[in-house]
């Protein structure tokens, strides 16, 4: 995986998403924003939610022509299209998997789909840490097996984690390991981190600890969200450090949160009532940081690292160990859905 230089891109936020509108379906808006992506000097965007009822060919083709890749979350905030972190067995249904498979089927056909996020911060407290990890792993397995069985492009599948010290290492290693099939293992791991605020250093921000924690991790890893806004405007001093030699040997870049301004005040740009875009101070600070980057000659993190086995990975980990599946609430060992026969029986066109 090469160095990722990108913002998160979900204009309207999760509350503004619906089945009739998503960031990759309106070519006029994509053209408008693609110009700004080029000005920033990015190579990738992360999109959190898309609608399977809409056509994405024009936007994806535009971005491909400009050398812009897409990292896509397969879930949405809509009912039946995401996991309940506290009772995942109630939402891991045929309706849910239908959505997941349609997303992964469609976007595997685009050459600039870089990766899928199978979940975002599903584990974020002790209750979800007990209930959800086995379902994250099951979903990883089912999507990868679905792509394989249907002869679709094997887009890498990973997870975007909250940077919680209680689960930082144990969850990462649990999701990287497998018991019976390599399909259970994530292909990469994303860390959402907002610990560098204002004028900090490699040491004062705790980035040195992050690098040390993940230096022996078996999978490619990157910041799936970063950009603390406690101190404004954001000057993005962490950008130079993220792409420095001492960090790039472990982390494959990162994704700035976020492109479009929302009520949480993390935006690089803002849109007026006419749909015209206005660049904010953060945009120019980030642009300057990216423009002045000197990428280390590392070519990113190797994707050919040896996968650890489950038996060798977790008993000595620091932090709260990810629990084993709760009997009676596990998913079957074999994928419930995903074969061609399943879709023929359901009369679903993919």
mmCIF file of C-alpha atoms in Angstrom:
data_model
loop_
_atom_site.group_PDB
_atom_site.id
_atom_site.type_symbol
_atom_site.label_atom_id
_atom_site.label_comp_id
_atom_site.label_asym_id
_atom_site.label_seq_id
_atom_site.Cartn_x
_atom_site.Cartn_y
_atom_site.Cartn_z
ATOM 1 C CA UNK A 1 0.000 0.000 0.000
ATOM 2 C CA UNK A 2 1.523 3.328 -1.072
ATOM 3 C CA UNK A 3 1.411 6.570 0.925
ATOM 4 C CA UNK A 4 -2.165 7.882 1.136
ATOM 5 C CA UNK A 5 -2.673 11.659 0.914
ATOM 6 C CA UNK A 6 -6.363 12.307 1.226
ATOM 7 C CA UNK A 7 -9.381 13.903 2.912
ATOM 8 C CA UNK A 8 -12.578 12.219 4.061
ATOM 9 C CA UNK A 9 -15.344 13.166 1.647
ATOM 10 C CA UNK A 10 -19.004 13.027 2.713
ATOM 11 C CA UNK A 11 -20.688 16.398 1.998
ATOM 12 C CA UNK A 12 -23.783 16.678 4.163
ATOM 13 C CA UNK A 13 -22.383 14.263 6.728
ATOM 14 C CA UNK A 14 -24.110 11.112 7.921
ATOM 15 C CA UNK A 15 -27.299 13.024 8.770
ATOM 16 C CA UNK A 16 -27.539 14.341 5.215
ATOM 17 C CA UNK A 17 -27.192 10.945 3.551
ATOM 18 C CA UNK A 18 -30.158 9.243 1.888
ATOM 19 C CA UNK A 19 -30.772 6.722 -0.882
ATOM 20 C CA UNK A 20 -31.370 9.478 -3.439
ATOM 21 C CA UNK A 21 -28.134 11.368 -2.864
ATOM 22 C CA UNK A 22 -24.539 10.424 -2.183
ATOM 23 C CA UNK A 23 -21.090 11.958 -2.851
ATOM 24 C CA UNK A 24 -20.353 9.863 -5.950
ATOM 25 C CA UNK A 25 -23.600 10.171 -7.915
ATOM 26 C CA UNK A 26 -23.725 13.818 -9.062
ATOM 27 C CA UNK A 27 -21.156 14.448 -11.777
ATOM 28 C CA UNK A 28 -21.494 18.250 -11.532
ATOM 29 C CA UNK A 29 -20.570 18.184 -7.849
ATOM 30 C CA UNK A 30 -17.776 15.699 -8.505
ATOM 31 C CA UNK A 31 -16.301 17.975 -11.191
ATOM 32 C CA UNK A 32 -16.520 20.936 -8.827
ATOM 33 C CA UNK A 33 -14.743 19.123 -6.004
ATOM 34 C CA UNK A 34 -12.249 17.256 -8.194
ATOM 35 C CA UNK A 35 -10.721 20.607 -9.112
ATOM 36 C CA UNK A 36 -10.119 21.280 -5.418
ATOM 37 C CA UNK A 37 -8.735 17.785 -4.858
ATOM 38 C CA UNK A 38 -6.158 18.589 -7.521
ATOM 39 C CA UNK A 39 -5.314 21.917 -5.903
ATOM 40 C CA UNK A 40 -4.739 20.114 -2.602
ATOM 41 C CA UNK A 41 -2.464 17.574 -4.255
ATOM 42 C CA UNK A 42 -4.249 14.481 -2.906
ATOM 43 C CA UNK A 43 -4.326 10.998 -4.404
ATOM 44 C CA UNK A 44 -7.256 9.408 -2.542
ATOM 45 C CA UNK A 45 -10.604 10.223 -0.921
ATOM 46 C CA UNK A 46 -12.550 8.304 1.693
ATOM 47 C CA UNK A 47 -16.331 8.087 1.237
ATOM 48 C CA UNK A 48 -18.412 6.941 4.225
ATOM 49 C CA UNK A 49 -21.767 6.098 2.612
ATOM 50 C CA UNK A 50 -23.109 5.426 -0.872
ATOM 51 C CA UNK A 51 -26.520 4.407 -2.184
ATOM 52 C CA UNK A 52 -26.776 1.225 -4.232
ATOM 53 C CA UNK A 53 -29.822 2.725 -5.998
ATOM 54 C CA UNK A 54 -27.679 5.371 -7.731
ATOM 55 C CA UNK A 55 -25.200 5.245 -10.600
ATOM 56 C CA UNK A 56 -21.591 6.124 -9.816
ATOM 57 C CA UNK A 57 -19.938 5.533 -13.189
ATOM 58 C CA UNK A 58 -19.360 9.165 -14.155
ATOM 59 C CA UNK A 59 -17.844 10.300 -10.852
ATOM 60 C CA UNK A 60 -15.672 7.224 -10.484
ATOM 61 C CA UNK A 61 -14.467 7.557 -14.086
ATOM 62 C CA UNK A 62 -13.681 11.234 -13.550
ATOM 63 C CA UNK A 63 -11.653 10.521 -10.437
ATOM 64 C CA UNK A 64 -9.858 7.632 -12.163
ATOM 65 C CA UNK A 65 -8.859 9.925 -15.033
ATOM 66 C CA UNK A 66 -7.307 12.294 -12.474
ATOM 67 C CA UNK A 67 -5.456 9.549 -10.611
ATOM 68 C CA UNK A 68 -7.712 9.782 -7.546
ATOM 69 C CA UNK A 69 -8.516 6.561 -5.687
ATOM 70 C CA UNK A 70 -11.519 5.891 -3.436
ATOM 71 C CA UNK A 71 -11.508 4.161 -0.050
ATOM 72 C CA UNK A 72 -15.123 3.217 0.623
ATOM 73 C CA UNK A 73 -17.043 2.356 3.787
ATOM 74 C CA UNK A 74 -19.556 -0.370 2.931
ATOM 75 C CA UNK A 75 -22.035 0.593 5.676
ATOM 76 C CA UNK A 76 -24.485 3.513 5.817
ATOM 77 C CA UNK A 77 -26.481 5.107 8.675
ATOM 78 C CA UNK A 78 -29.743 3.806 7.192
ATOM 79 C CA UNK A 79 -31.727 1.016 8.815
ATOM 80 C CA UNK A 80 -30.573 -2.416 7.763
ATOM 81 C CA UNK A 81 -27.269 -1.110 6.431
ATOM 82 C CA UNK A 82 -24.989 -1.137 9.481
ATOM 83 C CA UNK A 83 -24.203 -3.246 12.535
ATOM 84 C CA UNK A 84 -25.591 -2.529 15.979
ATOM 85 C CA UNK A 85 -22.371 -2.474 18.012
ATOM 86 C CA UNK A 86 -24.077 -3.691 21.194
ATOM 87 C CA UNK A 87 -26.304 -6.404 19.677
ATOM 88 C CA UNK A 88 -24.718 -7.154 16.297
ATOM 89 C CA UNK A 89 -26.521 -10.487 15.974
ATOM 90 C CA UNK A 90 -29.796 -8.545 15.590
ATOM 91 C CA UNK A 91 -28.518 -6.645 12.547
ATOM 92 C CA UNK A 92 -26.345 -9.250 10.842
ATOM 93 C CA UNK A 93 -29.225 -10.228 8.557
ATOM 94 C CA UNK A 94 -29.911 -11.118 4.930
ATOM 95 C CA UNK A 95 -31.063 -7.529 4.331
ATOM 96 C CA UNK A 96 -27.797 -6.204 5.707
ATOM 97 C CA UNK A 97 -25.622 -8.588 3.708
ATOM 98 C CA UNK A 98 -27.593 -7.853 0.545
ATOM 99 C CA UNK A 99 -26.557 -4.220 0.928
ATOM 100 C CA UNK A 100 -22.924 -5.039 1.714
ATOM 101 C CA UNK A 101 -22.594 -7.391 -1.245
ATOM 102 C CA UNK A 102 -24.206 -4.952 -3.664
ATOM 103 C CA UNK A 103 -21.744 -2.234 -2.611
ATOM 104 C CA UNK A 104 -18.712 -4.505 -2.873
ATOM 105 C CA UNK A 105 -19.915 -5.969 -6.179
ATOM 106 C CA UNK A 106 -20.451 -2.588 -7.826
ATOM 107 C CA UNK A 107 -17.286 -0.884 -6.637
ATOM 108 C CA UNK A 108 -15.021 -3.844 -7.313
ATOM 109 C CA UNK A 109 -15.696 -3.053 -10.954
ATOM 110 C CA UNK A 110 -14.019 0.352 -10.683
ATOM 111 C CA UNK A 111 -10.265 0.227 -11.120
ATOM 112 C CA UNK A 112 -9.754 3.147 -8.730
ATOM 113 C CA UNK A 113 -11.561 1.567 -5.780
ATOM 114 C CA UNK A 114 -8.577 1.214 -3.466
ATOM 115 C CA UNK A 115 -10.113 -0.471 -0.411
ATOM 116 C CA UNK A 116 -13.230 -1.206 1.637
ATOM 117 C CA UNK A 117 -13.757 -0.310 5.278
ATOM 118 C CA UNK A 118 -15.884 -3.031 6.821
ATOM 119 C CA UNK A 119 -16.640 -0.850 9.846
ATOM 120 C CA UNK A 120 -15.793 2.441 11.539
ATOM 121 C CA UNK A 121 -15.278 2.633 15.316
ATOM 122 C CA UNK A 122 -17.729 -0.219 15.967
ATOM 123 C CA UNK A 123 -15.689 -1.131 19.036
ATOM 124 C CA UNK A 124 -15.520 1.914 21.296
ATOM 125 C CA UNK A 125 -16.388 0.788 24.837
ATOM 126 C CA UNK A 126 -16.353 -2.379 27.014
ATOM 127 C CA UNK A 127 -19.808 -3.560 25.876
ATOM 128 C CA UNK A 128 -19.086 -3.293 22.158
ATOM 129 C CA UNK A 129 -15.647 -4.852 22.752
ATOM 130 C CA UNK A 130 -17.365 -7.983 24.018
ATOM 131 C CA UNK A 131 -20.115 -8.159 21.415
ATOM 132 C CA UNK A 132 -18.768 -6.891 18.103
ATOM 133 C CA UNK A 133 -15.260 -8.194 17.203
ATOM 134 C CA UNK A 134 -16.450 -11.631 16.051
ATOM 135 C CA UNK A 135 -18.995 -9.972 13.746
ATOM 136 C CA UNK A 136 -16.391 -7.622 12.293
ATOM 137 C CA UNK A 137 -14.279 -10.659 11.535
ATOM 138 C CA UNK A 138 -17.269 -12.564 10.114
ATOM 139 C CA UNK A 139 -18.169 -9.651 7.850
ATOM 140 C CA UNK A 140 -14.571 -9.416 6.664
ATOM 141 C CA UNK A 141 -14.658 -13.115 5.817
ATOM 142 C CA UNK A 142 -18.003 -12.948 4.041
ATOM 143 C CA UNK A 143 -17.108 -9.983 1.826
ATOM 144 C CA UNK A 144 -13.756 -11.460 0.819
ATOM 145 C CA UNK A 145 -15.319 -14.852 0.122
ATOM 146 C CA UNK A 146 -18.139 -13.195 -1.829
ATOM 147 C CA UNK A 147 -15.623 -11.411 -4.060
ATOM 148 C CA UNK A 148 -13.697 -14.638 -4.580
ATOM 149 C CA UNK A 149 -16.703 -16.865 -5.359
ATOM 150 C CA UNK A 150 -18.091 -14.378 -7.852
ATOM 151 C CA UNK A 151 -14.756 -13.801 -9.602
ATOM 152 C CA UNK A 152 -14.737 -10.122 -8.660
ATOM 153 C CA UNK A 153 -11.631 -8.018 -8.130
ATOM 154 C CA UNK A 154 -10.190 -8.714 -4.696
ATOM 155 C CA UNK A 155 -10.382 -5.202 -3.274
ATOM 156 C CA UNK A 156 -8.557 -5.083 0.101
ATOM 157 C CA UNK A 157 -10.884 -5.183 3.124
ATOM 158 C CA UNK A 158 -10.021 -3.500 6.412
ATOM 159 C CA UNK A 159 -11.332 -1.780 9.527
ATOM 160 C CA UNK A 160 -11.225 1.809 10.830
ATOM 161 C CA UNK A 161 -10.646 1.827 14.589
ATOM 162 C CA UNK A 162 -11.124 4.328 17.369
ATOM 163 C CA UNK A 163 -7.716 5.063 18.850
ATOM 164 C CA UNK A 164 -8.680 3.793 22.289
ATOM 165 C CA UNK A 165 -5.763 2.724 24.452
ATOM 166 C CA UNK A 166 -7.880 -0.054 25.976
ATOM 167 C CA UNK A 167 -8.256 -1.869 22.651
ATOM 168 C CA UNK A 168 -5.511 -0.403 20.452
ATOM 169 C CA UNK A 169 -3.274 -3.466 20.184
ATOM 170 C CA UNK A 170 -5.592 -6.328 21.083
ATOM 171 C CA UNK A 171 -8.270 -5.480 18.494
ATOM 172 C CA UNK A 172 -5.695 -4.807 15.768
ATOM 173 C CA UNK A 173 -4.043 -8.174 16.273
ATOM 174 C CA UNK A 174 -7.330 -10.023 16.661
ATOM 175 C CA UNK A 175 -8.586 -8.703 13.302
ATOM 176 C CA UNK A 176 -5.269 -9.583 11.624
ATOM 177 C CA UNK A 177 -5.355 -13.218 12.698
ATOM 178 C CA UNK A 178 -7.544 -16.109 11.543
ATOM 179 C CA UNK A 179 -8.604 -19.579 12.653
ATOM 180 C CA UNK A 180 -9.655 -21.528 9.566
ATOM 181 C CA UNK A 181 -9.476 -19.216 6.554
ATOM 182 C CA UNK A 182 -7.279 -16.247 5.552
ATOM 183 C CA UNK A 183 -10.526 -14.547 4.478
ATOM 184 C CA UNK A 184 -11.177 -13.880 8.182
ATOM 185 C CA UNK A 185 -8.152 -11.599 8.374
ATOM 186 C CA UNK A 186 -8.278 -7.899 7.501
ATOM 187 C CA UNK A 187 -5.969 -6.759 4.723
ATOM 188 C CA UNK A 188 -5.158 -3.461 6.431
ATOM 189 C CA UNK A 189 -5.992 -1.485 9.575
ATOM 190 C CA UNK A 190 -6.973 2.169 9.955
ATOM 191 C CA UNK A 191 -6.552 4.231 13.120
ATOM 192 C CA UNK A 192 -8.668 7.316 13.829
ATOM 193 C CA UNK A 193 -6.368 9.623 15.790
ATOM 194 C CA UNK A 194 -6.874 13.208 16.927
ATOM 195 C CA UNK A 195 -4.010 13.428 19.389
ATOM 196 C CA UNK A 196 -1.856 15.964 17.519
ATOM 197 C CA UNK A 197 -3.410 19.363 18.336
ATOM 198 C CA UNK A 198 -1.860 22.670 17.340
ATOM 199 C CA UNK A 199 1.912 23.029 17.594
ATOM 200 C CA UNK A 200 3.152 19.684 18.848
ATOM 201 C CA UNK A 201 6.039 17.336 18.175
ATOM 202 C CA UNK A 202 6.571 13.649 17.459
ATOM 203 C CA UNK A 203 7.017 13.086 21.186
ATOM 204 C CA UNK A 204 4.518 15.511 22.753
ATOM 205 C CA UNK A 205 1.719 14.278 20.471
ATOM 206 C CA UNK A 206 2.326 10.662 21.353
ATOM 207 C CA UNK A 207 3.045 9.744 17.736
ATOM 208 C CA UNK A 208 6.234 8.104 18.957
ATOM 209 C CA UNK A 209 4.096 5.739 21.053
ATOM 210 C CA UNK A 210 1.832 4.981 18.085
ATOM 211 C CA UNK A 211 4.825 4.051 15.949
ATOM 212 C CA UNK A 212 6.243 1.855 18.690
ATOM 213 C CA UNK A 213 2.874 0.149 19.294
ATOM 214 C CA UNK A 214 2.399 -0.769 15.637
ATOM 215 C CA UNK A 215 5.987 -1.227 14.434
ATOM 216 C CA UNK A 216 5.642 -5.028 14.339
ATOM 217 C CA UNK A 217 2.063 -5.138 13.081
ATOM 218 C CA UNK A 218 1.605 -7.682 10.295
ATOM 219 C CA UNK A 219 -0.682 -5.550 8.096
ATOM 220 C CA UNK A 220 -0.445 -2.187 6.343
ATOM 221 C CA UNK A 221 -1.705 0.561 8.653
ATOM 222 C CA UNK A 222 -2.609 4.221 8.176
ATOM 223 C CA UNK A 223 -4.510 7.064 9.816
ATOM 224 C CA UNK A 224 -8.123 6.598 8.704
ATOM 225 C CA UNK A 225 -8.997 9.936 10.339
ATOM 226 C CA UNK A 226 -6.821 12.711 11.735
ATOM 227 C CA UNK A 227 -6.961 16.475 12.235
ATOM 228 C CA UNK A 228 -7.666 17.694 15.774
ATOM 229 C CA UNK A 229 -9.680 20.956 15.734
ATOM 230 C CA UNK A 230 -9.380 21.943 19.396
ATOM 231 C CA UNK A 231 -6.958 24.685 18.296
ATOM 232 C CA UNK A 232 -8.075 26.646 15.228
ATOM 233 C CA UNK A 233 -7.301 27.244 12.513
ATOM 234 C CA UNK A 234 -5.704 23.863 12.008
ATOM 235 C CA UNK A 235 -2.147 24.286 10.734
ATOM 236 C CA UNK A 236 -1.678 20.539 10.142
ATOM 237 C CA UNK A 237 1.858 20.339 11.503
ATOM 238 C CA UNK A 238 1.388 16.575 11.819
ATOM 239 C CA UNK A 239 1.377 16.161 8.020
ATOM 240 C CA UNK A 240 5.140 16.594 7.733
ATOM 241 C CA UNK A 241 5.633 14.058 10.515
ATOM 242 C CA UNK A 242 3.170 11.473 9.157
ATOM 243 C CA UNK A 243 5.099 11.343 5.879
ATOM 244 C CA UNK A 244 8.541 11.451 7.476
ATOM 245 C CA UNK A 245 10.874 8.479 7.239
ATOM 246 C CA UNK A 246 10.461 7.490 10.889
ATOM 247 C CA UNK A 247 6.664 7.258 10.561
ATOM 248 C CA UNK A 248 6.378 6.066 6.958
ATOM 249 C CA UNK A 249 8.237 2.907 7.896
ATOM 250 C CA UNK A 250 5.113 1.965 9.894
ATOM 251 C CA UNK A 251 2.194 4.142 8.690
ATOM 252 C CA UNK A 252 1.091 4.466 5.057
ATOM 253 C CA UNK A 253 -0.075 8.071 5.293
ATOM 254 C CA UNK A 254 -3.493 9.217 6.375
ATOM 255 C CA UNK A 255 -6.930 10.738 5.750
ATOM 256 C CA UNK A 256 -7.719 14.239 6.966
ATOM 257 C CA UNK A 257 -11.114 14.673 8.573
ATOM 258 C CA UNK A 258 -12.853 16.174 6.635
ATOM 259 C CA UNK A 259 -13.397 17.900 3.287
ATOM 260 C CA UNK A 260 -16.841 19.502 3.698
ATOM 261 C CA UNK A 261 -17.748 21.762 6.606
ATOM 262 C CA UNK A 262 -20.407 20.408 8.994
ATOM 263 C CA UNK A 263 -21.649 21.474 12.416
ATOM 264 C CA UNK A 264 -18.625 19.826 14.073
ATOM 265 C CA UNK A 265 -16.340 22.373 12.362
ATOM 266 C CA UNK A 266 -13.783 20.049 10.750
ATOM 267 C CA UNK A 267 -14.255 21.243 7.163
ATOM 268 C CA UNK A 268 -11.669 22.302 4.626
ATOM 269 C CA UNK A 269 -14.333 23.909 2.418
ATOM 270 C CA UNK A 270 -17.899 25.121 2.850
ATOM 271 C CA UNK A 271 -20.832 25.153 0.431
ATOM 272 C CA UNK A 272 -23.344 27.982 0.197
ATOM 273 C CA UNK A 273 -27.061 27.651 -0.538
ATOM 274 C CA UNK A 274 -26.368 27.727 -4.289
ATOM 275 C CA UNK A 275 -23.908 24.852 -4.055
ATOM 276 C CA UNK A 276 -20.893 27.067 -4.665
ATOM 277 C CA UNK A 277 -17.802 26.104 -2.724
ATOM 278 C CA UNK A 278 -15.690 28.363 -0.520
ATOM 279 C CA UNK A 279 -12.222 27.373 0.664
ATOM 280 C CA UNK A 280 -11.635 27.820 4.396
ATOM 281 C CA UNK A 281 -8.385 28.640 6.196
ATOM 282 C CA UNK A 282 -7.786 24.969 6.956
ATOM 283 C CA UNK A 283 -7.770 24.227 3.222
ATOM 284 C CA UNK A 284 -4.834 26.551 2.602
ATOM 285 C CA UNK A 285 -2.874 25.346 5.634
ATOM 286 C CA UNK A 286 -3.285 21.727 4.509
ATOM 287 C CA UNK A 287 -2.409 22.615 0.926
ATOM 288 C CA UNK A 288 0.807 24.295 2.053
ATOM 289 C CA UNK A 289 1.777 21.282 4.145
ATOM 290 C CA UNK A 290 1.140 18.832 1.293
ATOM 291 C CA UNK A 291 2.936 21.051 -1.237
ATOM 292 C CA UNK A 292 6.058 21.114 0.943
ATOM 293 C CA UNK A 293 6.137 17.350 1.520
ATOM 294 C CA UNK A 294 9.177 15.321 0.600
ATOM 295 C CA UNK A 295 7.966 11.739 0.479
ATOM 296 C CA UNK A 296 10.366 9.150 1.918
ATOM 297 C CA UNK A 297 11.728 6.705 -0.625
ATOM 298 C CA UNK A 298 9.971 3.741 0.957
ATOM 299 C CA UNK A 299 7.167 2.986 -1.482
ATOM 300 C CA UNK A 300 4.737 2.509 1.383
ATOM 301 C CA UNK A 301 4.286 -0.525 3.615
ATOM 302 C CA UNK A 302 4.591 -3.974 2.092
ATOM 303 C CA UNK A 303 1.327 -5.864 1.640
ATOM 304 C CA UNK A 304 3.102 -9.228 1.584
ATOM 305 C CA UNK A 305 3.726 -9.557 5.301
ATOM 306 C CA UNK A 306 3.204 -12.980 6.864
ATOM 307 C CA UNK A 307 -0.190 -13.358 8.546
ATOM 308 C CA UNK A 308 -0.084 -14.474 12.178
ATOM 309 C CA UNK A 309 -2.168 -17.396 13.361
ATOM 310 C CA UNK A 310 -4.777 -16.922 16.059
ATOM 311 C CA UNK A 311 -2.897 -19.120 18.498
ATOM 312 C CA UNK A 312 0.225 -16.956 18.332
ATOM 313 C CA UNK A 313 -1.270 -13.513 18.537
ATOM 314 C CA UNK A 314 -3.099 -12.429 21.618
ATOM 315 C CA UNK A 315 -2.394 -13.952 25.000
ATOM 316 C CA UNK A 316 0.452 -11.566 25.823
ATOM 317 C CA UNK A 317 -1.040 -8.414 24.313
ATOM 318 C CA UNK A 318 -1.371 -5.243 26.322
ATOM 319 C CA UNK A 319 -4.738 -3.590 26.847
ATOM 320 C CA UNK A 320 -8.107 -5.309 27.169
ATOM 321 C CA UNK A 321 -8.152 -8.588 25.277
ATOM 322 C CA UNK A 322 -10.835 -9.031 22.658
ATOM 323 C CA UNK A 323 -13.134 -11.763 24.029
ATOM 324 C CA UNK A 324 -13.917 -15.012 22.271
ATOM 325 C CA UNK A 325 -17.361 -15.378 20.649
ATOM 326 C CA UNK A 326 -20.277 -15.671 23.033
ATOM 327 C CA UNK A 327 -21.858 -19.101 22.548
ATOM 328 C CA UNK A 328 -25.300 -18.905 20.997
ATOM 329 C CA UNK A 329 -24.573 -15.554 19.353
ATOM 330 C CA UNK A 330 -21.896 -16.419 16.857
ATOM 331 C CA UNK A 331 -22.301 -16.386 13.120
ATOM 332 C CA UNK A 332 -21.933 -19.693 11.238
ATOM 333 C CA UNK A 333 -18.431 -20.735 10.206
ATOM 334 C CA UNK A 334 -19.410 -20.682 6.532
ATOM 335 C CA UNK A 335 -20.724 -17.456 4.964
ATOM 336 C CA UNK A 336 -24.499 -17.250 5.115
ATOM 337 C CA UNK A 337 -24.771 -15.489 1.793
ATOM 338 C CA UNK A 338 -22.721 -14.523 -1.229
ATOM 339 C CA UNK A 339 -22.870 -17.416 -3.650
ATOM 340 C CA UNK A 340 -24.246 -17.001 -7.147
ATOM 341 C CA UNK A 341 -26.956 -19.508 -6.281
ATOM 342 C CA UNK A 342 -28.071 -17.329 -3.364
ATOM 343 C CA UNK A 343 -28.614 -14.348 -5.623
ATOM 344 C CA UNK A 344 -30.384 -16.432 -8.243
ATOM 345 C CA UNK A 345 -32.778 -17.732 -5.581
ATOM 346 C CA UNK A 346 -33.385 -14.207 -4.295
ATOM 347 C CA UNK A 347 -33.744 -12.894 -7.870
ATOM 348 C CA UNK A 348 -31.190 -10.184 -7.183
ATOM 349 C CA UNK A 349 -29.145 -8.818 -10.050
ATOM 350 C CA UNK A 350 -25.529 -7.978 -9.252
#
